[in-house]
Amino acid sequence: DSGVTQTPKHLITATGQRVTLRCSPRSGDLSVYWYQQSLDQGLQFLIQYYNGEERAKGNILERFSAQQFPDLHSELNLSSLELGDSALYFCASSVGGTGVVYEQYFGPGTRLTVT
Amino acid sequence: GQNIDQPTEMTATEGAIVQINCTYQTSGFNGLFWYQQHAGEAPTFLSYNVLDGLEEKGRFSSFLSRSKGYSYLLLKELQMKDSASYLCAVRDQGVTGGGNKLTFGTGTQLKVEL
């Protein structure tokens, strides 16, 4: 158990819908990262927040957005869902996240199925 | 951007040693990570290299050559539980805002047999 929690564990929804994935980092960690893992694309970095502010961005679609709240939990919002958005979405956290490199601890993931 | 190559699959025998290679081409480099991922589970951290050379951690060792854009993960005394996917990831240098953007390879699926 990494100490990172994600909810829900599974999510099934229809095309065109909007969903919110939630992540709570390990106690004391200030950075939260979101990743998407699909069978054909591997693990893809989406976005990083550090203490409430966006710090790094990957190839995140415009239909996707994220934020980190004052209590440091984070939410990833996926809208206008398409079949291709079906994937495992991981959240990770680290103590820091700017400058110095820190190990990232991954949560158990949310499996999203779009039908 | 980053381009990372790893073999797709490898098979090894319990008790043996296996080396998983990773090559990368990058416009900026600031460290290389190895993660282990069992099917359907979260990746777990194995090692981190930022300078050339070998880092040893129990049964696992990782090597980096920055001039060659090359790393390997060495697993000794293989156990059945080592059957998993091994992911090589490179940290981008100079990310705006100083963030930690990791680019992952597609992973090497290791199967350990009796």
Short mmCIF file of C-alpha atoms in Angstrom, two decimals:
data_model
loop_
_atom_site.label_atom_id
_atom_site.label_comp_id
_atom_site.label_asym_id
_atom_site.label_seq_id
_atom_site.Cartn_x
_atom_site.Cartn_y
_atom_site.Cartn_z
CA ASP A 1 0.00 0.00 0.00
CA SER A 2 1.64 3.24 -1.22
CA GLY A 3 -0.53 5.53 0.91
CA VAL A 4 -2.05 7.17 -2.18
CA THR A 5 -5.81 6.64 -2.46
CA GLN A 6 -7.96 6.90 -5.55
CA THR A 7 -11.71 6.74 -5.99
CA PRO A 8 -13.63 5.23 -7.58
CA LYS A 9 -11.85 1.97 -8.35
CA HIS A 10 -13.99 1.26 -11.39
CA LEU A 11 -16.15 3.56 -13.49
CA ILE A 12 -18.37 2.65 -16.42
CA THR A 13 -19.99 5.43 -18.39
CA ALA A 14 -21.29 6.28 -21.84
CA THR A 15 -19.74 8.32 -24.63
CA GLY A 16 -20.30 12.04 -24.30
CA GLN A 17 -20.52 11.94 -20.52
CA ARG A 18 -18.34 13.65 -17.93
CA VAL A 19 -16.62 11.99 -14.95
CA THR A 20 -14.46 13.08 -12.04
CA LEU A 21 -11.65 10.98 -10.62
CA ARG A 22 -10.36 11.73 -7.15
CA CYS A 23 -6.94 11.30 -5.59
CA SER A 24 -5.58 11.81 -2.08
CA PRO A 25 -1.78 11.94 -1.86
CA ARG A 26 0.36 10.37 0.84
CA SER A 27 0.45 12.34 4.06
CA GLY A 28 3.05 15.09 3.71
CA ASP A 29 3.34 14.91 -0.08
CA LEU A 30 2.82 18.20 -1.88
CA SER A 31 2.91 17.02 -5.50
CA VAL A 32 0.23 15.10 -7.33
CA TYR A 33 0.66 13.60 -10.79
CA TRP A 34 -1.94 12.10 -13.14
CA TYR A 35 -1.17 9.36 -15.67
CA GLN A 36 -3.22 7.49 -18.25
CA GLN A 37 -2.38 3.88 -19.10
CA SER A 38 -3.95 2.16 -22.07
CA LEU A 39 -2.92 -1.09 -23.73
CA ASP A 40 -1.61 0.55 -26.89
CA GLN A 41 -0.08 3.71 -25.41
CA GLY A 42 1.59 2.59 -22.21
CA LEU A 43 1.83 4.93 -19.23
CA GLN A 44 1.37 8.54 -20.32
CA PHE A 45 2.00 11.56 -18.12
CA LEU A 46 -0.91 13.98 -18.09
CA ILE A 47 -0.25 16.72 -15.55
CA GLN A 48 1.47 17.61 -12.26
CA TYR A 49 0.34 19.91 -9.46
CA TYR A 50 2.55 21.13 -6.65
CA ASN A 51 0.93 22.70 -3.59
CA GLY A 52 -2.09 23.77 -5.59
CA GLU A 53 -0.32 25.06 -8.68
CA GLU A 54 0.20 23.41 -12.05
CA ARG A 55 3.90 22.58 -12.52
CA ALA A 56 4.23 20.29 -15.53
CA LYS A 57 1.97 19.31 -18.38
CA GLY A 58 2.05 16.36 -20.74
CA ASN A 59 -0.13 15.60 -23.73
CA ILE A 60 -3.34 16.19 -21.81
CA LEU A 61 -6.40 16.64 -24.01
CA GLU A 62 -8.37 19.88 -23.82
CA ARG A 63 -11.39 17.80 -22.76
CA PHE A 64 -9.46 16.86 -19.62
CA SER A 65 -8.74 19.18 -16.72
CA ALA A 66 -7.38 18.81 -13.22
CA GLN A 67 -6.96 20.77 -10.05
CA GLN A 68 -5.40 20.41 -6.62
CA PHE A 69 -7.30 21.70 -3.63
CA PRO A 70 -6.00 23.40 -0.44
CA ASP A 71 -6.13 20.07 1.41
CA LEU A 72 -3.86 18.74 -1.40
CA HIS A 73 -6.29 16.21 -2.80
CA SER A 74 -6.70 16.37 -6.55
CA GLU A 75 -9.43 15.74 -9.08
CA LEU A 76 -9.16 14.86 -12.75
CA ASN A 77 -12.17 15.82 -14.82
CA LEU A 78 -12.79 14.05 -18.13
CA SER A 79 -15.54 15.41 -20.36
CA SER A 80 -17.14 14.57 -23.72
CA LEU A 81 -15.87 11.06 -23.20
CA GLU A 82 -14.91 8.93 -26.19
CA LEU A 83 -14.37 5.19 -26.48
CA GLY A 84 -10.63 5.81 -26.71
CA ASP A 85 -10.60 7.35 -23.24
CA SER A 86 -11.12 3.90 -21.74
CA ALA A 87 -7.98 3.29 -19.70
CA LEU A 88 -6.45 2.97 -16.25
CA TYR A 89 -5.91 6.38 -14.69
CA PHE A 90 -3.21 6.54 -12.04
CA CYS A 91 -2.49 9.24 -9.55
CA ALA A 92 0.96 9.50 -7.98
CA SER A 93 2.39 11.74 -5.30
CA SER A 94 5.81 12.85 -4.14
CA VAL A 95 7.19 14.89 -1.26
CA GLY A 96 8.47 17.66 -3.48
CA GLY A 97 8.21 18.16 -7.17
CA THR A 98 10.18 21.17 -8.22
CA GLY A 99 13.87 21.10 -9.01
CA VAL A 100 15.03 18.15 -6.93
CA VAL A 101 13.89 14.75 -8.16
CA TYR A 102 11.66 12.74 -5.89
CA GLU A 103 10.35 9.21 -6.10
CA GLN A 104 6.71 9.05 -7.11
CA TYR A 105 4.31 6.77 -5.25
CA PHE A 106 1.40 5.49 -7.32
CA GLY A 107 -2.18 4.92 -6.22
CA PRO A 108 -4.15 1.78 -7.17
CA GLY A 109 -5.73 3.46 -10.18
CA THR A 110 -9.23 4.04 -11.51
CA ARG A 111 -10.32 1.82 -14.37
CA LEU A 112 -12.54 3.83 -16.71
CA THR A 113 -14.65 2.06 -19.29
CA VAL A 114 -16.50 4.17 -21.84
CA THR A 115 -19.26 2.32 -23.70
CA GLY B 1 10.76 15.19 -26.57
CA GLN B 2 11.75 11.73 -25.45
CA ASN B 3 11.97 8.40 -27.27
CA ILE B 4 12.43 5.33 -25.09
CA ASP B 5 12.99 1.78 -26.29
CA GLN B 6 12.75 -1.44 -24.30
CA PRO B 7 12.31 -5.05 -25.38
CA THR B 8 8.66 -6.06 -25.30
CA GLU B 9 9.09 -9.43 -23.63
CA MET B 10 11.73 -11.51 -21.90
CA THR B 11 11.72 -14.95 -20.32
CA ALA B 12 14.11 -16.20 -17.66
CA THR B 13 14.48 -19.09 -15.23
CA GLU B 14 13.93 -18.96 -11.50
CA GLY B 15 17.24 -18.38 -9.68
CA ALA B 16 18.92 -16.92 -12.76
CA ILE B 17 20.03 -13.36 -13.59
CA VAL B 18 18.30 -11.22 -16.21
CA GLN B 19 19.25 -7.86 -17.71
CA ILE B 20 16.57 -5.57 -19.12
CA ASN B 21 17.88 -2.86 -21.41
CA CYS B 22 16.54 0.61 -22.05
CA THR B 23 17.77 3.11 -24.62
CA TYR B 24 16.58 6.66 -24.84
CA GLN B 25 16.90 9.66 -27.10
CA THR B 26 16.11 12.94 -25.47
CA SER B 27 16.30 16.66 -26.00
CA GLY B 28 17.02 17.02 -22.29
CA PHE B 29 17.84 14.51 -19.57
CA ASN B 30 17.57 14.77 -15.83
CA GLY B 31 17.45 11.26 -14.47
CA LEU B 32 16.18 7.76 -15.25
CA PHE B 33 13.79 5.66 -13.19
CA TRP B 34 12.90 1.99 -13.18
CA TYR B 35 9.46 0.88 -12.00
CA GLN B 36 7.93 -2.57 -11.59
CA GLN B 37 4.27 -3.13 -12.44
CA HIS B 38 2.29 -6.31 -11.88
CA ALA B 39 -0.73 -6.77 -14.11
CA GLY B 40 -3.62 -4.52 -13.08
CA GLU B 41 -1.64 -2.97 -10.24
CA ALA B 42 0.16 0.32 -9.63
CA PRO B 43 3.78 0.81 -10.66
CA THR B 44 6.22 0.62 -7.76
CA PHE B 45 9.59 2.38 -7.63
CA LEU B 46 12.73 0.28 -8.04
CA SER B 47 15.64 2.61 -8.73
CA TYR B 48 16.82 6.03 -9.86
CA ASN B 49 20.02 7.00 -11.72
CA VAL B 50 21.12 10.50 -12.58
CA LEU B 51 24.91 9.98 -12.78
CA ASP B 52 26.79 7.35 -14.80
CA GLY B 53 27.41 4.07 -13.07
CA LEU B 54 25.77 1.29 -11.15
CA GLU B 55 23.25 1.64 -8.32
CA GLU B 56 22.74 -1.53 -6.30
CA LYS B 57 19.70 -2.23 -4.16
CA GLY B 58 19.45 -5.80 -2.91
CA ARG B 59 18.62 -8.17 -5.77
CA PHE B 60 18.12 -5.23 -8.13
CA SER B 61 20.80 -3.05 -9.74
CA SER B 62 20.50 -0.32 -12.32
CA PHE B 63 23.17 1.08 -14.60
CA LEU B 64 23.28 4.33 -16.56
CA SER B 65 25.48 5.65 -19.36
CA ARG B 66 24.39 9.16 -20.27
CA SER B 67 26.78 9.44 -23.23
CA LYS B 68 25.26 6.32 -24.78
CA GLY B 69 21.66 7.05 -23.79
CA TYR B 70 21.55 3.60 -22.23
CA SER B 71 20.42 2.00 -19.00
CA TYR B 72 19.83 -1.51 -17.80
CA LEU B 73 18.07 -3.12 -14.87
CA LEU B 74 19.72 -6.26 -13.50
CA LEU B 75 17.65 -8.70 -11.49
CA LYS B 76 19.51 -11.44 -9.60
CA GLU B 77 18.28 -14.66 -7.98
CA LEU B 78 15.03 -14.44 -9.89
CA GLN B 79 11.86 -15.43 -8.10
CA MET B 80 8.46 -16.27 -9.55
CA LYS B 81 7.06 -13.07 -8.02
CA ASP B 82 9.44 -11.06 -10.23
CA SER B 83 7.18 -11.86 -13.20
CA ALA B 84 5.92 -8.38 -14.04
CA SER B 85 6.34 -5.49 -16.44
CA TYR B 86 9.44 -3.34 -15.94
CA LEU B 87 9.11 0.28 -16.98
CA CYS B 88 11.98 2.60 -17.82
CA ALA B 89 11.18 6.31 -17.41
CA VAL B 90 13.18 9.43 -18.20
CA ARG B 91 12.75 12.75 -16.44
CA ASP B 92 12.63 15.81 -18.66
CA GLN B 93 15.11 18.54 -18.02
CA GLY B 94 14.10 22.16 -17.93
CA VAL B 95 10.38 21.67 -17.49
CA THR B 96 8.70 25.05 -17.17
CA GLY B 97 7.91 25.66 -13.52
CA GLY B 98 10.52 23.11 -12.45
CA GLY B 99 8.09 20.22 -12.44
CA ASN B 100 8.80 16.51 -12.72
CA LYS B 101 7.61 15.20 -16.04
CA LEU B 102 8.39 11.52 -16.54
CA THR B 103 8.21 9.86 -19.94
CA PHE B 104 7.75 6.10 -19.67
CA GLY B 105 8.77 3.38 -22.08
CA THR B 106 6.13 0.81 -23.01
CA GLY B 107 7.63 -1.68 -20.57
CA THR B 108 9.31 -5.08 -20.73
CA GLN B 109 7.10 -8.00 -19.73
CA LEU B 110 9.30 -10.45 -17.81
CA LYS B 111 8.16 -14.01 -17.34
CA VAL B 112 10.00 -16.12 -14.79
CA GLU B 113 9.71 -19.87 -15.32
CA LEU B 114 10.63 -22.86 -13.18
#
